[in-house]
Coordinates of C-alpha atoms in Angstrom, one line a residue:
Chain A
M1 CA 112.8 12.5 35.4
N2 CA 113.7 14.0 39.0
W3 CA 111.2 16.7 40.3
Q4 CA 113.0 19.6 39.5
L5 CA 112.9 19.2 36.3
I6 CA 109.1 18.1 36.6
I7 CA 108.5 21.4 38.4
F8 CA 109.9 23.4 36.6
W9 CA 108.6 22.0 33.1
I10 CA 105.4 22.8 35.0
L11 CA 105.6 26.1 36.0
A12 CA 107.1 27.0 32.6
V13 CA 104.1 25.9 30.7
I14 CA 101.7 28.3 33.5
A15 CA 104.0 30.9 32.5
L16 CA 104.0 30.5 28.7
L17 CA 100.1 30.4 28.5
C18 CA 99.4 32.6 31.2
A19 CA 101.4 35.4 30.0
I20 CA 99.9 35.2 26.3
G21 CA 96.4 35.0 28.2
V22 CA 98.0 38.8 29.0
V23 CA 98.3 39.4 25.5
T24 CA 94.7 38.0 24.0
S25 CA 92.3 38.4 26.7
R26 CA 89.4 40.9 26.1
N27 CA 89.2 42.8 29.2
P28 CA 92.0 44.5 30.9
I29 CA 91.1 43.3 34.8
N30 CA 91.9 39.4 33.2
S31 CA 95.0 40.4 31.6
V32 CA 96.6 42.1 34.9
L33 CA 95.9 38.6 36.6
F34 CA 97.3 36.5 33.7
L35 CA 100.2 38.4 34.9
I36 CA 99.9 38.4 38.5
M37 CA 100.0 34.8 37.3
T38 CA 103.2 35.3 35.2
F39 CA 104.6 36.5 38.0
F40 CA 104.1 33.7 40.1
A41 CA 105.2 31.5 38.0
I42 CA 108.6 33.5 37.2
A43 CA 109.1 33.6 41.3
G44 CA 108.7 30.0 40.7
H45 CA 111.6 30.0 38.6
Y46 CA 114.0 31.9 40.7
L47 CA 113.2 29.5 43.6
L48 CA 114.3 26.4 41.4
L49 CA 117.7 28.7 40.8
N50 CA 118.2 28.9 44.5
A51 CA 117.5 32.7 44.4
Q52 CA 115.2 33.6 47.3
F53 CA 115.7 36.8 47.4
L54 CA 115.1 37.2 44.6
A55 CA 112.0 35.5 44.3
V56 CA 110.8 37.4 47.3
V57 CA 111.5 40.7 46.3
H58 CA 110.1 39.3 42.5
I59 CA 106.7 38.6 44.3
I60 CA 106.6 42.0 46.8
V61 CA 107.4 43.5 44.4
Y62 CA 105.5 43.0 40.5
A63 CA 102.8 41.1 41.8
G64 CA 102.5 43.5 45.2
A65 CA 102.8 46.7 44.3
I66 CA 102.7 46.9 40.7
M67 CA 100.2 45.0 39.8
V68 CA 97.9 47.0 42.8
L69 CA 98.5 49.7 40.8
F70 CA 98.0 48.3 37.7
L71 CA 94.9 47.1 38.5
F72 CA 94.1 50.9 40.7
V73 CA 94.6 52.5 37.4
I74 CA 93.0 50.1 34.7
M75 CA 89.3 51.0 36.8
L76 CA 89.7 54.5 37.8
M77 CA 90.2 54.4 33.8
N78 CA 87.2 52.1 33.0
M79 CA 88.5 51.4 29.4
N80 CA 86.4 50.3 27.0
A81 CA 85.9 49.2 23.7
E82 CA 84.8 52.5 22.6
T83 CA 87.1 54.6 23.7
E84 CA 89.8 52.3 22.9
P85 CA 91.8 54.7 19.6
Q86 CA 91.8 52.9 16.5
K87 CA 95.4 51.7 15.3
S88 CA 95.3 51.6 11.3
Q89 CA 96.3 48.4 9.2
L90 CA 99.7 50.0 8.0
V91 CA 100.4 50.8 11.9
R92 CA 99.7 47.4 13.3
F93 CA 101.5 45.7 9.8
A94 CA 104.9 47.5 10.4
G95 CA 104.5 47.0 14.1
V96 CA 104.4 43.2 13.1
I97 CA 107.1 43.7 10.9
S98 CA 109.5 45.6 13.1
G99 CA 108.7 43.6 16.4
G100 CA 109.2 40.8 14.2
I101 CA 112.4 41.6 13.4
L102 CA 113.3 42.2 16.7
L103 CA 112.6 38.7 17.7
I104 CA 115.2 37.1 15.2
V105 CA 117.4 39.3 16.4
V106 CA 117.3 38.0 20.3
L107 CA 116.6 35.2 19.2
A108 CA 120.0 34.6 16.4
A109 CA 121.3 36.4 20.0
L110 CA 121.1 33.9 22.7
K111 CA 120.7 31.1 20.7
K112 CA 124.4 31.8 20.5
A113 CA 125.0 32.2 24.2
D114 CA 127.4 30.5 26.5
P115 CA 125.9 28.6 28.9
A116 CA 129.7 27.9 31.2
L117 CA 129.7 31.7 32.3
M118 CA 126.2 30.4 33.9
S119 CA 127.4 27.0 35.7
G120 CA 131.1 28.1 36.2
K121 CA 129.3 30.2 38.9
S122 CA 128.0 28.8 42.5
S123 CA 125.0 27.6 43.1
D124 CA 124.4 29.2 46.5
I125 CA 124.7 33.3 44.8
G126 CA 121.5 33.8 45.2
L127 CA 121.4 33.1 48.7
I128 CA 120.7 36.2 50.8
S129 CA 123.9 36.1 52.3
N130 CA 126.3 36.3 49.8
L131 CA 123.8 38.9 48.0
G132 CA 124.6 40.7 51.2
Q133 CA 128.3 40.0 51.6
V134 CA 128.7 41.4 47.6
L135 CA 126.1 44.0 47.7
F136 CA 127.9 45.4 51.0
H137 CA 131.1 45.1 49.4
E138 CA 131.9 45.0 45.6
F139 CA 128.7 47.3 45.0
I140 CA 128.8 49.4 48.2
V141 CA 128.7 52.5 45.4
P142 CA 125.8 52.2 43.9
F143 CA 124.1 50.8 46.2
E144 CA 124.5 54.1 48.3
L145 CA 124.7 57.2 45.1
S146 CA 120.8 55.5 44.3
S147 CA 119.8 56.9 47.6
V148 CA 120.7 59.8 45.6
L149 CA 117.9 58.8 43.0
F150 CA 115.4 57.8 46.1
L151 CA 115.4 60.6 47.6
S152 CA 115.2 62.9 44.6
A153 CA 112.3 60.2 43.7
M154 CA 110.4 61.0 47.2
V155 CA 111.2 64.7 46.7
G156 CA 109.2 64.6 43.6
A157 CA 106.0 62.1 45.3
V158 CA 105.6 64.6 47.7
L159 CA 105.5 67.8 45.3
I160 CA 103.7 66.0 43.0
G161 CA 101.3 65.1 45.7
K162 CA 100.9 67.8 48.4
K163 CA 98.4 70.6 47.9
N164 CA 99.1 74.1 46.9
Chain B
M1 CA 134.0 62.3 42.8
N2 CA 134.2 65.2 45.0
E3 CA 131.7 66.7 42.8
I4 CA 128.9 63.7 42.9
V5 CA 129.7 63.5 46.5
F6 CA 129.1 67.3 47.3
T7 CA 126.1 68.4 44.8
A8 CA 123.9 64.5 46.9
V9 CA 125.2 66.3 50.6
F10 CA 124.4 70.0 49.6
G11 CA 120.6 69.0 47.9
V12 CA 119.9 67.3 51.4
F13 CA 121.2 70.0 52.9
L14 CA 118.7 72.2 50.8
L15 CA 116.1 70.3 51.3
F16 CA 116.0 71.4 55.3
S17 CA 117.0 74.7 54.9
G18 CA 113.6 74.6 52.7
L19 CA 112.6 73.7 56.0
F20 CA 113.8 76.9 58.4
I21 CA 114.2 79.3 56.0
R22 CA 111.6 81.1 54.0
S23 CA 112.7 83.7 52.8
K24 CA 112.6 82.8 48.8
N25 CA 116.0 85.4 48.5
A26 CA 117.9 83.4 51.2
I27 CA 117.7 80.4 49.1
R28 CA 117.7 81.6 46.0
F29 CA 121.5 83.1 47.4
I30 CA 122.2 79.6 49.5
A31 CA 121.0 77.3 46.1
I32 CA 123.9 79.6 43.8
T33 CA 126.7 80.1 47.0
G34 CA 126.9 75.9 46.4
M35 CA 127.3 76.0 43.3
G36 CA 130.0 78.2 43.2
L37 CA 131.1 75.9 46.1
A38 CA 130.7 72.9 43.8
F39 CA 132.9 74.4 40.8
L40 CA 135.8 74.9 43.4
V41 CA 135.6 72.0 45.1
N42 CA 135.3 70.1 41.9
G43 CA 138.5 72.6 40.4
W44 CA 140.2 71.5 43.7
E45 CA 140.0 66.9 42.1
Y46 CA 141.6 68.3 39.4
F47 CA 144.8 69.5 41.0
H48 CA 144.8 67.1 43.8
P49 CA 143.0 63.7 42.8
G50 CA 142.6 61.2 45.1
N51 CA 142.0 57.7 45.4
D52 CA 139.4 55.2 43.7
W53 CA 136.5 54.8 45.4
P54 CA 136.2 50.8 46.5
G55 CA 135.4 48.5 43.7
G56 CA 136.2 51.0 41.0
M57 CA 133.1 52.2 39.3
I58 CA 133.7 55.8 39.0
H59 CA 136.5 57.0 38.0
A60 CA 137.6 60.3 37.5
D61 CA 140.1 61.7 35.3
H62 CA 140.5 65.0 34.3
V63 CA 138.3 65.0 30.9
S64 CA 135.4 63.9 33.9
I65 CA 136.4 66.6 35.5
L66 CA 136.8 69.4 33.0
F67 CA 133.3 68.2 32.1
N68 CA 132.1 68.7 35.3
A69 CA 133.3 72.4 36.0
I70 CA 131.7 72.6 32.8
A71 CA 127.7 71.2 33.3
L72 CA 128.6 73.2 37.4
G73 CA 130.2 76.6 35.3
C74 CA 127.0 76.4 33.2
T75 CA 124.4 76.2 36.1
L76 CA 126.1 78.6 38.4
V77 CA 125.3 81.1 35.2
Y78 CA 121.7 79.6 34.7
F79 CA 120.8 80.1 38.3
L80 CA 122.3 83.4 37.8
L81 CA 119.9 84.2 34.8
S82 CA 116.8 82.9 35.3
G83 CA 117.2 81.7 40.0
K84 CA 114.5 84.2 40.0
D85 CA 112.2 82.7 37.9
F86 CA 112.0 79.3 39.8
E87 CA 109.3 81.4 41.8
Q88 CA 107.4 81.2 38.8
L89 CA 107.6 77.2 39.4
G90 CA 105.9 77.1 42.6
E91 CA 105.8 77.5 46.4
H92 CA 108.5 74.9 47.0
L93 CA 111.4 76.9 46.2
A94 CA 113.8 74.2 47.6
E95 CA 112.9 71.7 46.8
Y96 CA 113.4 72.8 42.8
F97 CA 116.9 73.8 43.2
A98 CA 116.8 70.4 45.4
L99 CA 116.5 68.5 42.2
V100 CA 118.6 70.7 40.2
Y101 CA 121.5 69.4 42.5
F102 CA 120.4 65.6 42.6
I103 CA 120.5 65.8 38.9
L104 CA 124.2 67.2 38.4
C105 CA 125.2 64.5 40.5
G106 CA 124.5 62.1 37.5
V107 CA 125.5 64.4 36.0
G108 CA 128.8 63.8 37.8
I109 CA 128.6 59.6 37.8
A110 CA 127.7 60.0 33.7
S111 CA 130.8 62.2 33.4
S112 CA 132.7 59.8 35.2
F113 CA 131.6 56.4 35.2
T114 CA 133.4 53.0 34.7
S115 CA 130.5 50.2 34.9
L116 CA 127.9 49.8 33.4
L117 CA 126.2 50.0 36.4
M118 CA 126.5 53.7 37.4
L119 CA 126.2 54.8 33.6
F120 CA 122.5 53.2 34.4
L121 CA 122.4 54.7 38.2
A122 CA 123.4 58.1 35.9
I123 CA 120.9 58.0 33.8
E124 CA 118.2 57.2 36.2
I125 CA 119.8 60.3 38.7
I126 CA 119.7 62.8 36.0
S127 CA 116.0 61.6 34.9
I128 CA 114.1 61.3 37.5
P129 CA 114.6 65.2 39.8
Q130 CA 113.2 66.4 35.2
Y131 CA 110.5 63.8 35.0
I132 CA 108.9 66.3 38.8
L133 CA 111.0 69.3 37.3
A134 CA 108.6 69.0 34.1
G135 CA 105.4 68.6 35.7
S136 CA 106.2 71.0 38.7
Q137 CA 103.4 73.7 37.5
K138 CA 100.4 71.2 38.1
S139 CA 97.8 73.8 37.6
N140 CA 98.9 74.2 33.8
L141 CA 97.7 71.0 31.6
K142 CA 100.6 71.8 28.8
S143 CA 103.3 70.9 31.8
N144 CA 101.4 67.8 33.1
E145 CA 101.3 65.9 29.8
A146 CA 104.9 67.4 28.9
S147 CA 105.5 65.8 32.5
L148 CA 103.6 62.4 31.9
K149 CA 104.8 62.1 28.4
Y150 CA 108.4 62.4 29.6
F151 CA 108.3 60.2 31.9
L152 CA 107.0 57.2 30.0
M153 CA 108.9 57.3 27.2
G154 CA 112.0 57.9 29.4
A155 CA 110.7 54.5 31.7
F156 CA 110.2 52.9 28.1
S157 CA 114.0 54.0 26.5
T158 CA 115.4 52.6 30.3
G159 CA 114.2 49.1 29.4
F160 CA 116.2 49.3 26.2
L161 CA 119.4 50.4 28.1
L162 CA 118.8 47.8 30.7
M163 CA 118.4 45.5 28.1
G164 CA 121.0 46.3 26.3
I165 CA 123.6 45.8 30.0
A166 CA 121.6 42.6 30.3
L167 CA 123.1 41.6 26.9
L168 CA 126.7 42.9 26.9
Y169 CA 126.7 41.2 30.3
G170 CA 125.7 38.4 29.4
S171 CA 128.3 37.7 26.7
T172 CA 131.4 40.0 28.7
G173 CA 130.5 38.6 32.1
T174 CA 131.8 42.1 33.4
F175 CA 129.8 45.5 34.2
H176 CA 133.1 46.9 33.4
I177 CA 134.0 49.4 31.1
G178 CA 137.8 48.8 30.3
E179 CA 137.4 44.9 30.8
M180 CA 135.5 43.8 28.2
N181 CA 137.6 43.1 25.5
L182 CA 135.6 43.2 22.8
G183 CA 138.3 43.8 20.6
G184 CA 138.8 39.4 19.6
S185 CA 138.5 37.6 16.5
G186 CA 135.0 36.5 16.8
I187 CA 131.5 38.6 17.8
D188 CA 129.5 36.9 19.7
P189 CA 126.0 38.1 18.2
L190 CA 124.8 39.2 22.0
V191 CA 127.2 42.1 22.2
L192 CA 126.1 43.3 18.4
T193 CA 122.6 43.1 20.0
G194 CA 123.3 44.9 23.2
I195 CA 124.9 47.7 21.7
L196 CA 122.5 48.1 19.3
F197 CA 120.1 48.2 22.2
L198 CA 121.8 50.7 23.9
I199 CA 122.0 52.9 21.4
V200 CA 118.1 53.4 20.8
G201 CA 118.2 53.5 24.9
L202 CA 121.1 56.9 24.6
T203 CA 119.5 58.4 21.7
F204 CA 116.3 58.0 23.5
K205 CA 117.7 59.9 26.4
V206 CA 119.8 62.2 24.1
G207 CA 116.7 63.5 21.8
G208 CA 118.6 62.1 18.8
A209 CA 116.1 61.2 15.3
P210 CA 114.1 58.4 15.3
F211 CA 113.8 58.7 19.0
H212 CA 113.4 62.5 19.3
F213 CA 109.4 62.5 20.1
W214 CA 109.1 63.4 22.8
T215 CA 111.4 65.6 22.9
P216 CA 109.7 68.8 21.0
D217 CA 106.2 68.3 22.9
V218 CA 108.3 67.7 26.4
Y219 CA 110.6 70.9 25.6
D220 CA 107.6 73.0 24.9
G221 CA 105.3 71.6 27.7
A222 CA 107.5 72.3 30.6
P223 CA 108.3 75.8 32.2
S224 CA 110.7 77.4 30.0
V225 CA 113.0 77.6 33.5
V226 CA 112.9 73.6 33.7
T227 CA 113.6 73.1 29.6
S228 CA 116.3 75.8 29.7
F229 CA 118.7 73.3 31.8
M230 CA 116.9 70.1 30.5
A231 CA 117.6 71.0 27.0
T232 CA 121.6 72.1 28.1
V233 CA 123.8 70.2 30.7
V234 CA 121.4 67.4 31.0
K235 CA 121.8 66.7 27.4
A236 CA 125.8 67.3 27.1
A237 CA 125.8 64.8 29.9
G238 CA 124.3 62.4 28.2
F239 CA 126.8 63.1 25.2
I240 CA 129.7 62.7 27.6
A241 CA 127.8 58.7 29.1
F242 CA 127.1 57.8 25.2
L243 CA 130.8 59.0 24.5
R244 CA 132.6 57.9 27.0
L245 CA 131.0 54.1 26.9
F246 CA 131.7 54.0 22.8
S247 CA 134.5 55.4 23.0
I248 CA 136.5 53.3 25.8
A249 CA 134.3 49.8 25.9
F250 CA 133.5 49.9 21.7
S251 CA 136.2 51.1 20.2
A252 CA 137.9 48.6 18.5
D253 CA 138.3 48.3 15.2
N254 CA 136.3 45.2 14.3
I255 CA 133.4 46.5 16.9
T256 CA 133.6 49.7 15.2
A257 CA 132.9 48.5 11.7
H258 CA 129.6 47.5 13.3
W259 CA 128.3 50.3 15.0
T260 CA 129.6 53.5 13.4
L261 CA 127.5 53.3 9.9
V262 CA 124.3 53.3 12.6
I263 CA 125.6 56.2 14.5
A264 CA 126.1 58.2 10.9
L265 CA 122.8 57.5 10.1
I266 CA 121.1 58.8 13.4
A267 CA 122.9 61.8 13.1
A268 CA 121.8 62.6 9.7
A269 CA 118.3 61.7 10.1
T270 CA 119.0 63.8 13.4
L271 CA 120.3 66.8 11.2
L272 CA 117.8 66.4 8.9
V273 CA 114.9 66.4 11.0
G274 CA 115.6 69.0 13.5
N275 CA 116.2 71.6 11.0
F276 CA 113.6 71.4 8.7
T277 CA 111.2 70.8 11.2
A278 CA 112.2 73.9 13.2
V279 CA 112.1 76.3 9.6
F280 CA 108.3 75.8 10.0
Q281 CA 107.8 77.3 13.8
V282 CA 106.2 79.8 14.2
S283 CA 106.8 80.0 18.4
V284 CA 110.6 80.7 19.2
K285 CA 110.6 78.3 22.4
R286 CA 109.7 75.3 19.8
M287 CA 112.2 76.6 17.4
L288 CA 114.8 75.8 20.7
A289 CA 112.9 72.4 20.8
Y290 CA 113.8 72.0 17.3
S291 CA 117.0 73.6 17.7
S292 CA 118.4 71.0 20.4
I293 CA 117.8 68.0 18.3
S294 CA 119.6 69.7 15.4
Q295 CA 122.2 70.4 17.9
A296 CA 122.3 66.9 19.4
G297 CA 122.8 65.9 16.2
F298 CA 126.4 67.9 15.4
M299 CA 127.3 66.1 18.5
I300 CA 126.7 62.7 18.0
L301 CA 129.3 63.4 14.7
A302 CA 131.9 63.2 17.7
L303 CA 130.8 59.9 18.3
V304 CA 131.2 59.2 14.4
G305 CA 134.5 60.6 14.6
L306 CA 135.7 58.8 18.6
G307 CA 139.2 60.0 18.8
T308 CA 140.7 62.9 20.9
L309 CA 139.7 65.6 18.6
A310 CA 136.0 64.4 19.5
W311 CA 136.7 64.7 23.0
D312 CA 137.6 68.5 21.9
G313 CA 134.8 68.7 20.1
I314 CA 132.1 67.3 22.6
L315 CA 133.5 69.2 25.6
L316 CA 133.5 72.8 23.2
Y317 CA 129.9 71.4 22.4
A318 CA 128.2 71.5 25.9
A319 CA 130.3 74.7 26.8
A320 CA 129.3 76.3 23.2
Y321 CA 125.9 74.9 23.4
S322 CA 124.7 74.8 27.0
L323 CA 126.1 79.0 27.5
A324 CA 123.9 80.2 24.2
T325 CA 120.6 77.9 25.1
I326 CA 120.6 79.1 28.8
G327 CA 121.9 82.6 27.3
A328 CA 118.5 82.8 24.4
F329 CA 116.2 80.7 27.5
A330 CA 116.4 83.6 30.4
V331 CA 116.3 86.9 27.3
L332 CA 112.6 84.4 26.0
I333 CA 111.2 83.7 30.0
R334 CA 111.6 87.3 30.7
M335 CA 108.7 87.5 27.3
E336 CA 104.9 87.7 27.3
D337 CA 104.7 86.2 24.0
Y338 CA 106.6 83.6 22.5
T339 CA 106.1 84.3 19.2
Y340 CA 108.7 85.2 17.1
E341 CA 106.5 88.7 16.6
G342 CA 106.8 89.3 20.2
Y343 CA 110.8 89.7 19.8
R344 CA 109.8 92.5 17.7
G345 CA 111.8 95.9 18.3
L346 CA 113.7 94.8 21.1
G347 CA 116.8 95.8 19.8
K348 CA 115.3 99.5 20.3
K349 CA 113.6 99.1 23.5
Q350 CA 116.1 96.9 25.1
P351 CA 119.6 97.2 22.9
L352 CA 122.0 95.1 25.3
V353 CA 119.4 92.5 25.7
A354 CA 119.0 92.5 22.4
L355 CA 122.6 92.3 21.6
A356 CA 123.8 89.8 24.1
N357 CA 120.9 87.7 22.5
T358 CA 122.1 87.7 18.7
V359 CA 125.2 86.6 20.1
F360 CA 123.7 83.5 21.4
L361 CA 122.1 83.1 18.4
L362 CA 125.1 83.8 16.2
S363 CA 126.4 81.3 18.6
L364 CA 124.2 78.4 17.8
T365 CA 124.4 79.5 14.4
G366 CA 128.0 78.5 14.1
I367 CA 129.3 82.1 12.6
P368 CA 133.2 82.5 13.4
A369 CA 134.5 84.2 16.1
T370 CA 132.0 82.7 18.5
A371 CA 132.2 79.4 20.7
G372 CA 129.5 77.2 18.7
F373 CA 131.8 78.0 15.4
M374 CA 134.4 76.2 17.2
A375 CA 132.8 73.7 18.4
K376 CA 131.6 72.8 14.9
Y377 CA 134.5 73.0 13.5
F378 CA 136.0 70.3 15.9
V379 CA 133.2 67.6 15.4
L380 CA 133.2 67.7 12.5
S381 CA 137.1 67.6 12.1
S382 CA 136.7 64.6 13.7
A383 CA 133.5 63.2 11.6
L384 CA 136.3 63.4 9.4
Q385 CA 139.2 62.1 10.2
R386 CA 137.4 58.3 10.8
G387 CA 137.4 58.2 6.1
G388 CA 134.7 57.2 4.8
M389 CA 132.5 60.2 6.4
L390 CA 132.5 63.0 4.2
W391 CA 129.1 62.8 2.8
L392 CA 128.0 63.0 6.3
V393 CA 130.0 66.4 7.1
I394 CA 128.9 67.9 3.9
L395 CA 125.1 67.2 5.3
A396 CA 125.9 69.0 8.2
L397 CA 127.2 71.9 6.4
C398 CA 124.3 72.2 4.2
C399 CA 122.6 71.5 7.7
A400 CA 124.1 74.4 9.5
A401 CA 123.0 76.3 6.1
V402 CA 119.8 75.9 6.9
S403 CA 119.7 76.6 10.8
A404 CA 121.0 79.6 9.6
Y405 CA 117.2 80.8 8.2
Y406 CA 115.6 80.0 11.7
Y407 CA 118.2 82.2 14.4
F408 CA 118.1 85.4 12.1
R409 CA 114.3 85.3 11.6
L410 CA 114.8 86.2 15.4
I411 CA 117.9 88.5 15.1
W412 CA 115.6 89.9 11.7
A413 CA 112.1 90.8 14.4
M414 CA 114.6 92.0 16.7
Y415 CA 116.4 94.6 14.7
F416 CA 114.7 95.2 11.3
Q417 CA 110.5 95.1 12.2
E418 CA 108.9 97.3 13.8
G419 CA 107.0 96.6 17.3
E420 CA 106.7 97.0 20.7
P421 CA 108.1 94.1 22.5
A422 CA 106.2 93.0 25.4
I423 CA 108.7 92.3 28.3
L424 CA 106.9 91.1 31.8
P425 CA 107.3 94.6 34.0
D426 CA 110.4 94.0 36.3
R427 CA 112.2 91.5 35.2
I428 CA 115.2 93.1 33.0
T429 CA 116.8 94.7 36.1
P430 CA 120.6 96.2 35.6
A431 CA 122.6 93.7 37.1
F432 CA 120.4 90.7 34.6
K433 CA 122.3 93.2 31.6
G434 CA 125.7 92.7 33.1
L435 CA 124.7 89.2 33.3
L436 CA 123.8 88.3 30.2
I437 CA 126.8 90.4 28.5
F438 CA 129.1 88.8 30.5
T439 CA 127.7 85.1 29.0
A440 CA 127.8 86.4 26.0
L441 CA 131.7 87.5 25.6
L442 CA 132.6 84.4 27.0
V443 CA 130.3 82.9 24.1
V444 CA 133.1 85.2 21.8
A445 CA 136.4 84.2 24.0
I446 CA 135.6 80.7 23.8
G447 CA 135.0 81.1 20.2
V448 CA 138.0 83.6 19.6
Y449 CA 140.0 81.5 22.3
P450 CA 139.1 78.0 22.1
G451 CA 142.4 77.4 24.4
L452 CA 140.0 78.8 27.4
V453 CA 138.6 75.3 27.6
L454 CA 140.6 72.9 25.4
N455 CA 144.1 73.7 27.3
W456 CA 142.9 72.3 30.7
L457 CA 142.5 68.3 28.4
P458 CA 145.8 66.7 30.0

């Protein structure tokens, strides 16, 4: 067994256990902390796949910005068991059934996935220089047009945040 | 593609002009002029097509340009009719207009994308300014609720859309909708799952059942002037993107066999839910929200049809439905009381306004000699063309008959019930009346001579 495989298994176990912890822990703060752990483990997987840029962005954006936002929201809302809306058993049952069906569909689809499509690509594809090459040649149009998206989001943030 | 660049740049220009120009009339004038210019710039491309951008992710053909022209024309009418009502939203007039321009930039991408990546960008550029506009009345709790609900639901549905795109990419190895080659003998389950997710995501965005739950609350809670735009141009753009994707990428016979029934059931559910719930509404605004669901049901029929007739139908529908709804909302904004009672006696007090409103409602019902009839005719015949859909067409006709009830109820209230309609003071100017009549004439003109729109198709 080479060291990459060992690290992969360790990371996979951490990611799965923490993901289960997100769902099962009673305290929302613990949930968020588990989620951060999951994100770090997944970032480790990205590193194993030689995608450094994705790993760094994943940590900065998800584990950093979004999770801090989550924590703030949870602390501000001051949630506890009494204020939690009660779901009827029927709704829970329906949720489990439909979620389970979706799981089966996705599993069936992924089972037939062709790994050849992935392995055909060069392993350096995730390096920053390659990413820049692709981003500024092949994907230049969506790159530029996404500026409209961010501009409107910024306008919105100012509009909503500003005092009248 | 001219339209995409022009609207994006002009939106930025408007943001800057808001910094230097204090006069609200001047900003409104700039916004209206810009929309007229955008219409011309877009029309120029029809006659002088340019080269595609590098990467080939956007290709504006004549259908895209025609739809852009419809969207820009409807927005021009909307600005002219309701531009003054933007002042109700708050102080930052230039920003609101700029956001509408950004939405139109997204509409331009939605009508001409050839890559799933651009589809995603288009949907997001259309959605995000809407979340902001829906919540622009910050002190109005209903507006806040509408914005938050729309944002959370929209973000959730975007997840489905992205998952679908990822699965399709994972199976075909390309984002390009023309190069997926799904027509082969064996079908990858990944592709089918991806298509299913795309259907869920897009149905959500256009407000079709069973993913319509956000629609009435958001349309009712958002400021009326914003709802008027959300329910028309934006919804039509969603359908153009939907139809473009499915008619180019998933139209091979062995693939349609898998999703046509799903779409047909969604259409049936949307028609039933929209029409039968609209019947019970007390508020005209909420009735128009449910009516927009029911009209979406008719537009989904074009997806069942898929063919040249479907394109004719969806373009006519976009024009007919947008013009009529924008007109009906322009009248609604001027009423103090949004219930049916509030419209009582409008026929006596404002005969011209009531007449135009009647034409809009008749068009929404689909009465012959109005644009709505022709639009419904083309959409239904496109669905008939694909055999085995007779049940759906009959259901749609029954639903159209049901819709007559709630539209005619408003006409009845305007003409045959005594009352004193409470109209906001100084809002019905001669210019507004003239424009409203012009819009009504346009609706009739398209209904009598649909070639007005369709002759531009190649």
